[in-house]
Coordinates of C-alpha atoms (C1' of nucleotides) in Angstrom, one line a residue:
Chain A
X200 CA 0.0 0.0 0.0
X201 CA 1.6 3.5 -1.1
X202 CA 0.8 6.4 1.2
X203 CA -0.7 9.1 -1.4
X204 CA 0.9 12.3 -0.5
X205 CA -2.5 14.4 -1.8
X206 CA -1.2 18.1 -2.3
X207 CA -3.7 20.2 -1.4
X208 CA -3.7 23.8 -3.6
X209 CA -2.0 26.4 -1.2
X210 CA -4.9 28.7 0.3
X211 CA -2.6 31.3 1.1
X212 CA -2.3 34.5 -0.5
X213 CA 1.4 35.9 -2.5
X214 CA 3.3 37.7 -0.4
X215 CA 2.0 41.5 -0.4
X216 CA -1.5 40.7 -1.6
X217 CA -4.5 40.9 0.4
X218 CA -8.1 39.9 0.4
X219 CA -9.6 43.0 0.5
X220 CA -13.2 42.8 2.1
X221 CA -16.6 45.4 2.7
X222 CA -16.0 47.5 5.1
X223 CA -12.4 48.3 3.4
X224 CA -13.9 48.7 0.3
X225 CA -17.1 50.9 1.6
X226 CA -14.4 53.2 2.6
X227 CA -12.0 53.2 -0.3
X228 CA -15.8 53.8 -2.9
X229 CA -16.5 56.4 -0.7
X230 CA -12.9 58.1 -1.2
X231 CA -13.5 57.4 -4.7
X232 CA -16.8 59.3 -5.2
X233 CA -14.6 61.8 -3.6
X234 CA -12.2 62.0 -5.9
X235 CA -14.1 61.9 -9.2
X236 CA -16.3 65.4 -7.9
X237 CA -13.6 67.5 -7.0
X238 CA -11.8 66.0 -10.6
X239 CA -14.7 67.5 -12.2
X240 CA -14.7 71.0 -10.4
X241 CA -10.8 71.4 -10.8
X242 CA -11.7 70.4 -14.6
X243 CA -9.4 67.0 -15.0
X244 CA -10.4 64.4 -17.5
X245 CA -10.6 60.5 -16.4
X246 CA -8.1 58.4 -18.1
X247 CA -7.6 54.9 -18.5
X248 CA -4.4 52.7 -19.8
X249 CA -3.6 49.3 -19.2
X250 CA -2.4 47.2 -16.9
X251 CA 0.5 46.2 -18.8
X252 CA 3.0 48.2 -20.7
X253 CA 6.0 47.5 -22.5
X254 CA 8.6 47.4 -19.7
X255 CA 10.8 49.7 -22.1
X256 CA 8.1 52.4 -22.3
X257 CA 7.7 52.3 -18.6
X258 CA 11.0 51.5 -17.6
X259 CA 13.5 52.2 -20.1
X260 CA 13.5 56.1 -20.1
X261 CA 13.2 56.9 -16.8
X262 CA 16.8 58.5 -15.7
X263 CA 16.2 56.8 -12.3
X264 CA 17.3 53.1 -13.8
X265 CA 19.3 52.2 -10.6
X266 CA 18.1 48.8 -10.8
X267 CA 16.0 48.4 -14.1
X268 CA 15.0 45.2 -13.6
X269 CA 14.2 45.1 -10.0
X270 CA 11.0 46.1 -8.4
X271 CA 8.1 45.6 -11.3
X272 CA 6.5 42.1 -11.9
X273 CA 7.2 41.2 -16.3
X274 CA 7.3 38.4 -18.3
X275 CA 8.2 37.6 -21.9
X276 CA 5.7 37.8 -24.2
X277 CA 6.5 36.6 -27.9
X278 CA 9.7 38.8 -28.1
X279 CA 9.2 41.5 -26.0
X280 CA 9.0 42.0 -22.1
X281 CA 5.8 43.2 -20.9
X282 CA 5.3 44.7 -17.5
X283 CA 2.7 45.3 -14.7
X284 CA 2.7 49.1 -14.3
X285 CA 4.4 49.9 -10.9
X286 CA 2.4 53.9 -11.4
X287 CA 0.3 55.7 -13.2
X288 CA 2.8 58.5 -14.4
X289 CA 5.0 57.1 -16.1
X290 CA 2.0 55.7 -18.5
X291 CA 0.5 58.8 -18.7
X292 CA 4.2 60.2 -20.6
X293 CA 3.6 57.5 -22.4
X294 CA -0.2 58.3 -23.3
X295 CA 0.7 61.8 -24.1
X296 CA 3.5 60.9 -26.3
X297 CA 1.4 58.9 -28.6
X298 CA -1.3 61.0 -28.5
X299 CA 0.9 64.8 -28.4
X300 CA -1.0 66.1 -31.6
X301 CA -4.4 65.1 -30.2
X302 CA -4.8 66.1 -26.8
X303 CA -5.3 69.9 -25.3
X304 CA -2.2 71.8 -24.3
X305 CA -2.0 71.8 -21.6
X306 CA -3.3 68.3 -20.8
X307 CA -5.3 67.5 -17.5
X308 CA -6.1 64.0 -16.4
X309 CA -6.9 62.0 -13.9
X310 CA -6.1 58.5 -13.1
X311 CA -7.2 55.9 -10.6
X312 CA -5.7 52.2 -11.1
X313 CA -4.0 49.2 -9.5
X314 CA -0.4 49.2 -9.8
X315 CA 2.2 46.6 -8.9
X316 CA 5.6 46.5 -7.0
X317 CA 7.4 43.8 -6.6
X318 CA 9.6 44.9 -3.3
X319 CA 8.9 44.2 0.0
X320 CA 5.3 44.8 2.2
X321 CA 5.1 46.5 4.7
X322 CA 2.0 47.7 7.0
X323 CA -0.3 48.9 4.8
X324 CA 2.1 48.8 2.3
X325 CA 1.2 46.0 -0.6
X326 CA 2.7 45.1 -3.9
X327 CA -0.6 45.4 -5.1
X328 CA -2.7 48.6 -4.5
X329 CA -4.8 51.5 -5.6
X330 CA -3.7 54.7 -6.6
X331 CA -5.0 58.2 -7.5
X332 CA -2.8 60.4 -10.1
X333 CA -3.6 64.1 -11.6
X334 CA -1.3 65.6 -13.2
X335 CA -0.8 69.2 -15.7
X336 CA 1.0 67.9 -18.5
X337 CA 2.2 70.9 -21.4
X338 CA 2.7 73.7 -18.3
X339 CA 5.5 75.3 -16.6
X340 CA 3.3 77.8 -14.9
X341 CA 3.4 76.8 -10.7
X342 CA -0.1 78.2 -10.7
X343 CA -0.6 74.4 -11.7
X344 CA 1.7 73.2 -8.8
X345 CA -0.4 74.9 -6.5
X346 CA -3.4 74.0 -7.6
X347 CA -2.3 70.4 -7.0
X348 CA -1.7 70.7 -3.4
X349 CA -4.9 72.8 -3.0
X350 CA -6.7 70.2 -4.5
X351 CA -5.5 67.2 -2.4
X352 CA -6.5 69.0 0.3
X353 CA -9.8 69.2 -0.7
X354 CA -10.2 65.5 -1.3
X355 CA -8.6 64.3 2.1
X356 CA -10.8 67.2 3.7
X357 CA -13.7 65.6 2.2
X358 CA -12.8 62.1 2.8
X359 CA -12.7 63.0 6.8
X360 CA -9.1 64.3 7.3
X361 CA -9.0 67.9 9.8
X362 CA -6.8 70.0 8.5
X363 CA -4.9 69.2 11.9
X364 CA -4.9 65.5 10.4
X365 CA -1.9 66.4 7.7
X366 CA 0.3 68.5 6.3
X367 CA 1.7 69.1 3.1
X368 CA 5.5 69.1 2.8
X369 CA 7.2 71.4 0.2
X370 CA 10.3 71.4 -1.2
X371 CA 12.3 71.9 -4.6
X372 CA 14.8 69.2 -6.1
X373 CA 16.5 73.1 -7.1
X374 CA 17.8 72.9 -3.4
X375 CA 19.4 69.9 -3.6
X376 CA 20.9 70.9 -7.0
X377 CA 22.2 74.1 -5.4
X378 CA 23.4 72.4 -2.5
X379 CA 25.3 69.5 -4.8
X380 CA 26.9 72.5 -6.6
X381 CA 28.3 74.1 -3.8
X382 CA 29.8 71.2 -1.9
X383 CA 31.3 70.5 -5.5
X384 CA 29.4 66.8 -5.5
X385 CA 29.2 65.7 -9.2
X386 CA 29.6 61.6 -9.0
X387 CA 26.3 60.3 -9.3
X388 CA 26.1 57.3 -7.2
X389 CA 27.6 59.6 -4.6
X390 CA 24.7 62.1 -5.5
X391 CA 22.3 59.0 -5.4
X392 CA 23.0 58.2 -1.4
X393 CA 23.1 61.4 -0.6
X394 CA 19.6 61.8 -1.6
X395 CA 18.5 58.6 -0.4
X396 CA 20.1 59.5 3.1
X397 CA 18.1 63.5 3.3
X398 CA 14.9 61.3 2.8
X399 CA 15.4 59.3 5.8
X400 CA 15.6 62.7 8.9
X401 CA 12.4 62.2 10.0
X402 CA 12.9 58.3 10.6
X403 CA 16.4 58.4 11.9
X404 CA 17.0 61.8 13.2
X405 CA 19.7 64.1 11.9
X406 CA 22.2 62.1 13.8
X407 CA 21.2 59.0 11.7
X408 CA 21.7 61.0 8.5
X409 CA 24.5 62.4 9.4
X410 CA 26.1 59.2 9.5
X411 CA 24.8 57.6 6.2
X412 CA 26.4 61.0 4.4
X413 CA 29.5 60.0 5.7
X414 CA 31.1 56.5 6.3
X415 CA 27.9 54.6 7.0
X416 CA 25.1 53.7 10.1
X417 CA 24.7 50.5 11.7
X418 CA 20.9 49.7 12.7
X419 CA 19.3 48.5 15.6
X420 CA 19.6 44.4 14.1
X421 CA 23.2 45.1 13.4
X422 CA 22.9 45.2 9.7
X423 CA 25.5 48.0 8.5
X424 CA 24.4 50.2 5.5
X425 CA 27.2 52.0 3.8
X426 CA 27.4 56.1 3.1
X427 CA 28.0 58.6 0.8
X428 CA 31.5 59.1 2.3
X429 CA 31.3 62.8 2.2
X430 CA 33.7 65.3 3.6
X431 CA 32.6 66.4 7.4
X432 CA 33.2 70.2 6.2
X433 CA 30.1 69.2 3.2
X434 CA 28.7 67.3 5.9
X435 CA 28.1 70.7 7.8
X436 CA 27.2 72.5 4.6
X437 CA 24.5 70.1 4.5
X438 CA 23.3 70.8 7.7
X439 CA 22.9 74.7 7.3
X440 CA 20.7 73.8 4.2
X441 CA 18.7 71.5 6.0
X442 CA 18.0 74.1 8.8
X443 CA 16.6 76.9 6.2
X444 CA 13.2 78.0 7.2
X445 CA 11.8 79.3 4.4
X446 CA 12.7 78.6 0.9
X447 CA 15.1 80.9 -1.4
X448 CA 14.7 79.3 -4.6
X449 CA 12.7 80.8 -7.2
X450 CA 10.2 78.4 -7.8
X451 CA 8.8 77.8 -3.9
X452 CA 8.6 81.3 -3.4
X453 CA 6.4 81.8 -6.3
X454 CA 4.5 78.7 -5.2
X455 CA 4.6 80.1 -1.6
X456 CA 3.0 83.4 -3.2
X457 CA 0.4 81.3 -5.3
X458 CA -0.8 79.5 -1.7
X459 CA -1.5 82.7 -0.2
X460 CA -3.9 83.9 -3.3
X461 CA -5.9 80.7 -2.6
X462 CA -5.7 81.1 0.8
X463 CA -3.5 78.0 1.8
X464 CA -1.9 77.5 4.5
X465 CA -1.6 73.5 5.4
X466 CA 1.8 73.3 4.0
X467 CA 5.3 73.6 4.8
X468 CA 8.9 74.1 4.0
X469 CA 10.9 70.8 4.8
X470 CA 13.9 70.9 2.2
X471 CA 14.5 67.7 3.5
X472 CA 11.7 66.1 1.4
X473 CA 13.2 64.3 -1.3
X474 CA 11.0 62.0 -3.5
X475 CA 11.9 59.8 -6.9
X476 CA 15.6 60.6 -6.9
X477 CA 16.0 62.3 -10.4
X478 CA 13.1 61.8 -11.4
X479 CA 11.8 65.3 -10.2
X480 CA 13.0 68.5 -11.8
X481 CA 11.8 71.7 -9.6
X482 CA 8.4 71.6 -6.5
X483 CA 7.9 68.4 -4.7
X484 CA 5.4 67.6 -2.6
X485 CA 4.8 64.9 0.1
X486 CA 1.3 64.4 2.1
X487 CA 1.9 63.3 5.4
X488 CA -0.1 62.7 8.4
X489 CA -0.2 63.6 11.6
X490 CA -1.7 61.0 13.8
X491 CA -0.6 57.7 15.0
X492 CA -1.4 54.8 12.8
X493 CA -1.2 51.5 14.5
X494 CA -1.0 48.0 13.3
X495 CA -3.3 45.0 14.2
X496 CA -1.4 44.6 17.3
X497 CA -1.9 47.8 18.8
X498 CA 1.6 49.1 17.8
X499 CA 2.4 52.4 16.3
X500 CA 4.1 51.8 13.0
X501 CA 6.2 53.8 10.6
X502 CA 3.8 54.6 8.0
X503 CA 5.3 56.9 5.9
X504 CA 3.6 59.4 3.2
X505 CA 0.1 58.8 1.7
X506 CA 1.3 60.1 -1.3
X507 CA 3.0 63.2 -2.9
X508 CA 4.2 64.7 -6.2
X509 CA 6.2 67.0 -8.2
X510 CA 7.4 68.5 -11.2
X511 CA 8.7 66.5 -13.9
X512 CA 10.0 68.8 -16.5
X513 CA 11.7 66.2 -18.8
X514 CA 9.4 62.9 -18.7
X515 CA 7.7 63.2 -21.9
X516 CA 11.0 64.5 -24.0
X517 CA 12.2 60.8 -23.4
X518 CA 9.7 59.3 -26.1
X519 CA 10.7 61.9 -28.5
X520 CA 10.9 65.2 -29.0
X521 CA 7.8 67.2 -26.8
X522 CA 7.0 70.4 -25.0
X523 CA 5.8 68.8 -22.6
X524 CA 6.7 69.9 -18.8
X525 CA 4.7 68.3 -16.4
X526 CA 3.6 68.6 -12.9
X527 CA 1.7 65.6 -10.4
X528 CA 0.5 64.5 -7.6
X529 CA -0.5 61.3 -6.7
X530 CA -2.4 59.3 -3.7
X531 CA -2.2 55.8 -2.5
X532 CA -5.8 55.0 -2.2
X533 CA -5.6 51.7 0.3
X534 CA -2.9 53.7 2.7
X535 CA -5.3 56.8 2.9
X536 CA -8.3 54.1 3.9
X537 CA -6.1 52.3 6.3
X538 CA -5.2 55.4 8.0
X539 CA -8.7 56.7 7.9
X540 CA -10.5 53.5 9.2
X541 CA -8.4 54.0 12.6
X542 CA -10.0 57.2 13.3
X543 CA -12.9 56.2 15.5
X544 CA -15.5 58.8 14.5
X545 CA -15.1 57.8 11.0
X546 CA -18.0 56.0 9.8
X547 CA -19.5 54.5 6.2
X548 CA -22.9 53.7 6.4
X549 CA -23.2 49.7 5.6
X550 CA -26.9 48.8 3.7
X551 CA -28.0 45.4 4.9
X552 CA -31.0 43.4 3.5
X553 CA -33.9 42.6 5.6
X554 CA -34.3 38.7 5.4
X555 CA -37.7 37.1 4.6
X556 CA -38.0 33.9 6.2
X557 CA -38.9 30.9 4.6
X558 CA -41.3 28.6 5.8
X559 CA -42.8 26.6 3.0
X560 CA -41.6 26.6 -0.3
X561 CA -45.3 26.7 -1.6
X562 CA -46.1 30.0 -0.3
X563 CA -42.5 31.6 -2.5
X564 CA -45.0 33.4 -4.5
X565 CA -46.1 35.3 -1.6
X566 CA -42.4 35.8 -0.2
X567 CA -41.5 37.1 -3.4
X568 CA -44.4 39.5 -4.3
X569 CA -43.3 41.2 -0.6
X570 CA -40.0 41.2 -1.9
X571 CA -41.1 42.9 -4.9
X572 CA -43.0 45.0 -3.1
X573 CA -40.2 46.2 -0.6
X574 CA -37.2 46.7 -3.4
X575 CA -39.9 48.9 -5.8
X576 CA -39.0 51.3 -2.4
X577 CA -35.3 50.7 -3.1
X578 CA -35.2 48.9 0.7
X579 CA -32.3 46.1 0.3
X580 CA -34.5 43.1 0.9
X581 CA -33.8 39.3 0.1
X582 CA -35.7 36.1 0.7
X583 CA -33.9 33.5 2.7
X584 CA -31.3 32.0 0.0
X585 CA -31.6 28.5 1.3
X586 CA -33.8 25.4 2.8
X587 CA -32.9 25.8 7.0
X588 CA -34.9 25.4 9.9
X589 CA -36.0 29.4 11.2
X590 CA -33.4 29.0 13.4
X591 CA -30.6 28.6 11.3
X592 CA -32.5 31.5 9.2
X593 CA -32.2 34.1 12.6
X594 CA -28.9 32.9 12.4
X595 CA -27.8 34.1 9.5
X596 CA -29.8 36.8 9.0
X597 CA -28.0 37.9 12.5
X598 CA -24.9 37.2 11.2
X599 CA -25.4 39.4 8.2
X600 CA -26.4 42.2 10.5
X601 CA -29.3 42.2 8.8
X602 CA -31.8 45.1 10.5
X603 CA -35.2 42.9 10.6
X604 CA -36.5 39.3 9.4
X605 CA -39.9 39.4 8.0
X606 CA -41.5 36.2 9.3
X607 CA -44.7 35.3 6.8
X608 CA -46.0 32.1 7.7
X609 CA -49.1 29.7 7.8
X610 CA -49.7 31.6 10.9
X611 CA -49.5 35.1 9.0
X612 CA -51.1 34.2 6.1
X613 CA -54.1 32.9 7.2
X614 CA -54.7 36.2 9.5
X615 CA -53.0 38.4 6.3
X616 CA -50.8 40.5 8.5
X617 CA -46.9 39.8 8.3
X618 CA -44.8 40.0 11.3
X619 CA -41.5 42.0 11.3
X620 CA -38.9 41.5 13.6
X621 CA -36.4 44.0 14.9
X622 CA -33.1 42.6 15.0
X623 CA -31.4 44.8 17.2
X624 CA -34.2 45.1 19.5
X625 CA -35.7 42.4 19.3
X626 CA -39.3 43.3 19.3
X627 CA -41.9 42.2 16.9
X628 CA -44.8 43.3 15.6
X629 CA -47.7 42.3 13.5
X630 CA -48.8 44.6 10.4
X631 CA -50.9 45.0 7.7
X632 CA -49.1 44.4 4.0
X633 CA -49.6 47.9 2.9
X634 CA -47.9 49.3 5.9
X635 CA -44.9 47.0 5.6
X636 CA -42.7 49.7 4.0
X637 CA -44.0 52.8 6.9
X638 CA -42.4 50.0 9.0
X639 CA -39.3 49.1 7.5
X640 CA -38.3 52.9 7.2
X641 CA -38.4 53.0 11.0
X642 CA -36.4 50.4 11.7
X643 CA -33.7 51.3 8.5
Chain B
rG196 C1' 18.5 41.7 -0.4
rC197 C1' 20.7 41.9 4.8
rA198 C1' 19.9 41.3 10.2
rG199 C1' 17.1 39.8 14.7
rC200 C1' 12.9 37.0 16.5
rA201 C1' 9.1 33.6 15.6
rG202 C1' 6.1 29.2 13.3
rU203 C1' 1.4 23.7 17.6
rA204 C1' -6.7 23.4 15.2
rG205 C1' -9.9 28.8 11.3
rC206 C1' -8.1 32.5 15.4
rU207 C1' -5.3 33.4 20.3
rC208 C1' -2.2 30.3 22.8
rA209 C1' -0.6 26.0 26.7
rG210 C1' 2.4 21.6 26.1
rU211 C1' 7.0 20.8 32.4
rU212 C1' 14.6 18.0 32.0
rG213 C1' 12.9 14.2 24.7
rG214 C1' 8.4 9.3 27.0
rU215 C1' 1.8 6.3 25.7
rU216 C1' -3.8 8.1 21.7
rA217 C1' -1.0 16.5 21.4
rG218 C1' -4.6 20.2 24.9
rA219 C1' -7.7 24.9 26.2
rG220 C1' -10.6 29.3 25.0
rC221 C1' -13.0 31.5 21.0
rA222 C1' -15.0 30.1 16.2
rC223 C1' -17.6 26.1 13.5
rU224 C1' -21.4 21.8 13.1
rA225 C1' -25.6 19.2 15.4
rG226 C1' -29.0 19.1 19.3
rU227 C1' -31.6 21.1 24.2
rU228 C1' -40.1 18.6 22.5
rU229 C1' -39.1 21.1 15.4
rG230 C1' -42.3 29.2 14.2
rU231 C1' -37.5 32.8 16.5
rG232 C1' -30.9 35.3 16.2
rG233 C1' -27.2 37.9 19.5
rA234 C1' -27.1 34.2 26.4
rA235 C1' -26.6 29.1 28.6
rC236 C1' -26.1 23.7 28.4
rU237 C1' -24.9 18.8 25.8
rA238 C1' -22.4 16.4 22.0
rG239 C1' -19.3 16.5 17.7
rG240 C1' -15.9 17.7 13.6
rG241 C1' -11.2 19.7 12.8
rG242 C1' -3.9 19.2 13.7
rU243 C1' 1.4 13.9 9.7
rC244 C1' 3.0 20.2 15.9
rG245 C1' 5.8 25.1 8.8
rG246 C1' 8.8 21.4 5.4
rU247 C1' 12.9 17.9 4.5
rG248 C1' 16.8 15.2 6.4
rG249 C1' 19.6 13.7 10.8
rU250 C1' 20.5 12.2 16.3
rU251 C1' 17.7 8.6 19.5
rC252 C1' 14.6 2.5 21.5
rG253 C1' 11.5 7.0 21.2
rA254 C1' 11.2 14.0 18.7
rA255 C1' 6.1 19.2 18.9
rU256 C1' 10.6 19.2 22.2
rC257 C1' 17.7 18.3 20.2
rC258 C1' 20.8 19.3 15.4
rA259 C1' 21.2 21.0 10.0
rC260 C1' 19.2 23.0 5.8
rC261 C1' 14.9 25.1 3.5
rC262 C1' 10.1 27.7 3.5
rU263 C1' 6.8 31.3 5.7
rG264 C1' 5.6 35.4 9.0
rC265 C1' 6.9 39.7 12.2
rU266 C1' 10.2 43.8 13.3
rG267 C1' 14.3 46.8 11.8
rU268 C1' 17.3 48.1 7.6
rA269 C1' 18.2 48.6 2.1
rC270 C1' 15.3 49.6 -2.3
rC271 C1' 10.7 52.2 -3.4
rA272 C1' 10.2 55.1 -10.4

RNA sequence: GCAGCAGUAGCUCAGUUGGUUAGAGCACUAGUUUGUGGAACUAGGGGUCGGUGGUUCGAAUCCACCCUGCUGUACCA
């Protein structure tokens, strides 16, 4: 007798992809609806591309190529590698390449999609996730900048954010450039962890930065990450920059300027806001918020930006030859409803259908002229989707969290009045047909 | 990728220096005179103890390698 090893198809879930259930998704539609009214008040277009690009026009032309094949899911297709879009902006150069003759100059779309990375999860951090992208394409004028932060604003405020809730972070890849000058920094790679080494002060403290700039930082696990190896005199230069209050380069004060014509205030100066490496070519912007988010045990984790932006002068030059300067911002959807589903006041009404019981599967006329009756009213209503004992039908229909059970039996029948149960009370009482709806509106 | 810690039922965990048939709570299923959920009671199902190999008369327990998860770190267009 051989011992059949039966092997059973896994039930578990890639690594960085989630199940995403109701209550997540009530929240995330709700954001949604959100976004697509203000869209249509700040006069953006909705856009969609696909999934899948060639990895070359997504990949290929993008300076930051550090590790080109790292970090976005491909295959081979025929001849030619195909991959899963890891953002929405780097399509949208794409789109308006192809498409430069047709579209209005400047262009203004919006964007919501899935996009993949292929890195590692974090809390609320997935390789698979939603995100939100506008973007002026064909404009070099910061009126559009501003307008971008203004905007966001509008659609967190909406969504259930206080203004006390986050902040938007300012800054200009000009600084950095200036800066870079200065201290007479011209190898890239040096240039590269540099960069990468600003962007991590408000994790790791000055102290923490200070070290990655120079020889290198050893971290709480004893893992040792190498440093820019910079001279401690550029070191200090670094510093200074870092403790500049308000910005001196041309572009932020005009944006600064721009923010007080609209009345904006829930930003601020932080040159140590870096963002996309080279990508960006003048503003950045990064949304941050200000409360606590903890994960399913309780602990308050590192959760980083819910998104941010800039300007991308050169992006669209790539495919060919375009005057096309551009300007973005972009939100991860499934971070902003994480964040937002830990507030406690915040709320998304959930529409449950009132369960009619089934007694006897000869009276299912009855059952489903009520039924008819009820949804005419646009009342969520179902009839028990099943052959159970009542019982088992209170049972579910509790489970649900269903806000009544209509109980329509021999008993009901024969006196013509229909009794409706109260889940969360409890109570019942007996009514007439016609006023089952009056009824159902009180409980619902 | 690197580092630290961890992996026993669907979930949260217990399992004594290696020793019979591996446990609990919650959840699940069926009942408690069949027309009543969220409480209680009774019974039941469910685990090759993450995997593979090794040490041993004997491994959930010891060793090696691998896999997965958590945390930090790197990368994050």
């Amino acid at each position: 007798m051989t011992k059949e090893k039966k092997s059973k198809p896994s039930k578990e879930l890639p690594l960085g992809f989630v199940d995403r259930q109701e209550k997540e998704l009530l929240v995330r539609d709700f954001i949604i609806s959100n976004i697509k009214e203000v869209m249509i008040k700040y006069g953006f277009q909705n856009l969609e591309t696909p999934s899948f690009e060639y990895s070359d026009s997504i990949g290929k032309f993008l300076p930051d190529k550090d590790r080109p094949d790292e970090g976005v899911f491909s295959f081979k297709d025929e001849n030619k590698w195909l991959s899963l879009r890891y953002d929405l902006t780097a399509p949208l150069a794409r789109y308006v390449a192809k498409n430069y003759l047709e579209i209005p100059k400047p262009f203004k779309r919006y964007q919501l999609g899935t996009v993949w990375r292929n890195e590692k999860p974090g809390p609320g951090r997935f390789r698979e996730f939603l995100q939100f992208d506008a973007d002026f394409v064909g404009t070099t004028s910061l009126q559009a900048d501003a307008e971008l932060c203004v905007m966001i604003s509008e659609i967190l405020e909406r969504s259930g954010l206080a203004k006390s809730d986050y902040i938007i972070k300012i800054s200009s890849r000009k600084i950095t450039e200036e800066l870079f000058k200065k201290i007479n920094l011209i190898d890239n790679k040096q240039k590269l962890t540099a960069l990468r080494a600003l962007d991590k002060i408000d994790r790791l403290g000055w102290s923490g930065v200070k070290e990655l700039l120079g020889a290198g930082r050893k971290d709480k696990s004893g893992d040792f990450t190498k440093g820019a190896n910079l001279k401690s005199k550029d070191i200090v230069k670094i510093e200074e920059t870092l403790k500049i209050k308000s910005p001196k380069t041309e572009d932020l004060v005009e944006l600064v300027k721009i923010f007080k014509d609209y009345n904006f205030n829930n930003f601020e100066f932080d040159p140590s806001i870096i963002r996309g490496l080279e990508y960006y070519t003048g503003a950045i912007f990064e949304v941050n918020l200000k409360f606590d988010v903890t994960n399913n045990k309780g602990q308050v984790i590192q959760f980083g930006s819910i998104g941010g932006g800039g300007r991308y002068d050169n992006l669209v030059n790539n495919f060919g030859n375009f005057n096309a300067p551009a300007t973005g911002i972009s939100i991860g959807i499934d971070r902003l409803v994480y964040a937002l589903m830990q507030k406690k006041e915040f709320k998304v009404k959930q529409t449950k259908p009132i369960v009619i019981c089934v007694f006897d599967k000869n009276s299912m006329r009855e059952y489903i002229n009520l039924q008819t009756i009820i949804r005419k009213e646009g009342i969520s209503v179902e009839i028990y989707p099943g052959v159970s004992k009542l019982k088992k039908q209170m049972e579910y229909a509790n489970k649900i969290n269903s806000p009544a059970v209509i109980l329509y039996g021999e008993n009901e029948i024969k006196s013509g009045k229909i009794t409706l149960r109260n889940l969360s009370s409890g109570k019942e009482q007996s009514i007439e047909i016609k006023e089952i709806v009056n009824e159902i509106k009180k409980i619902i």
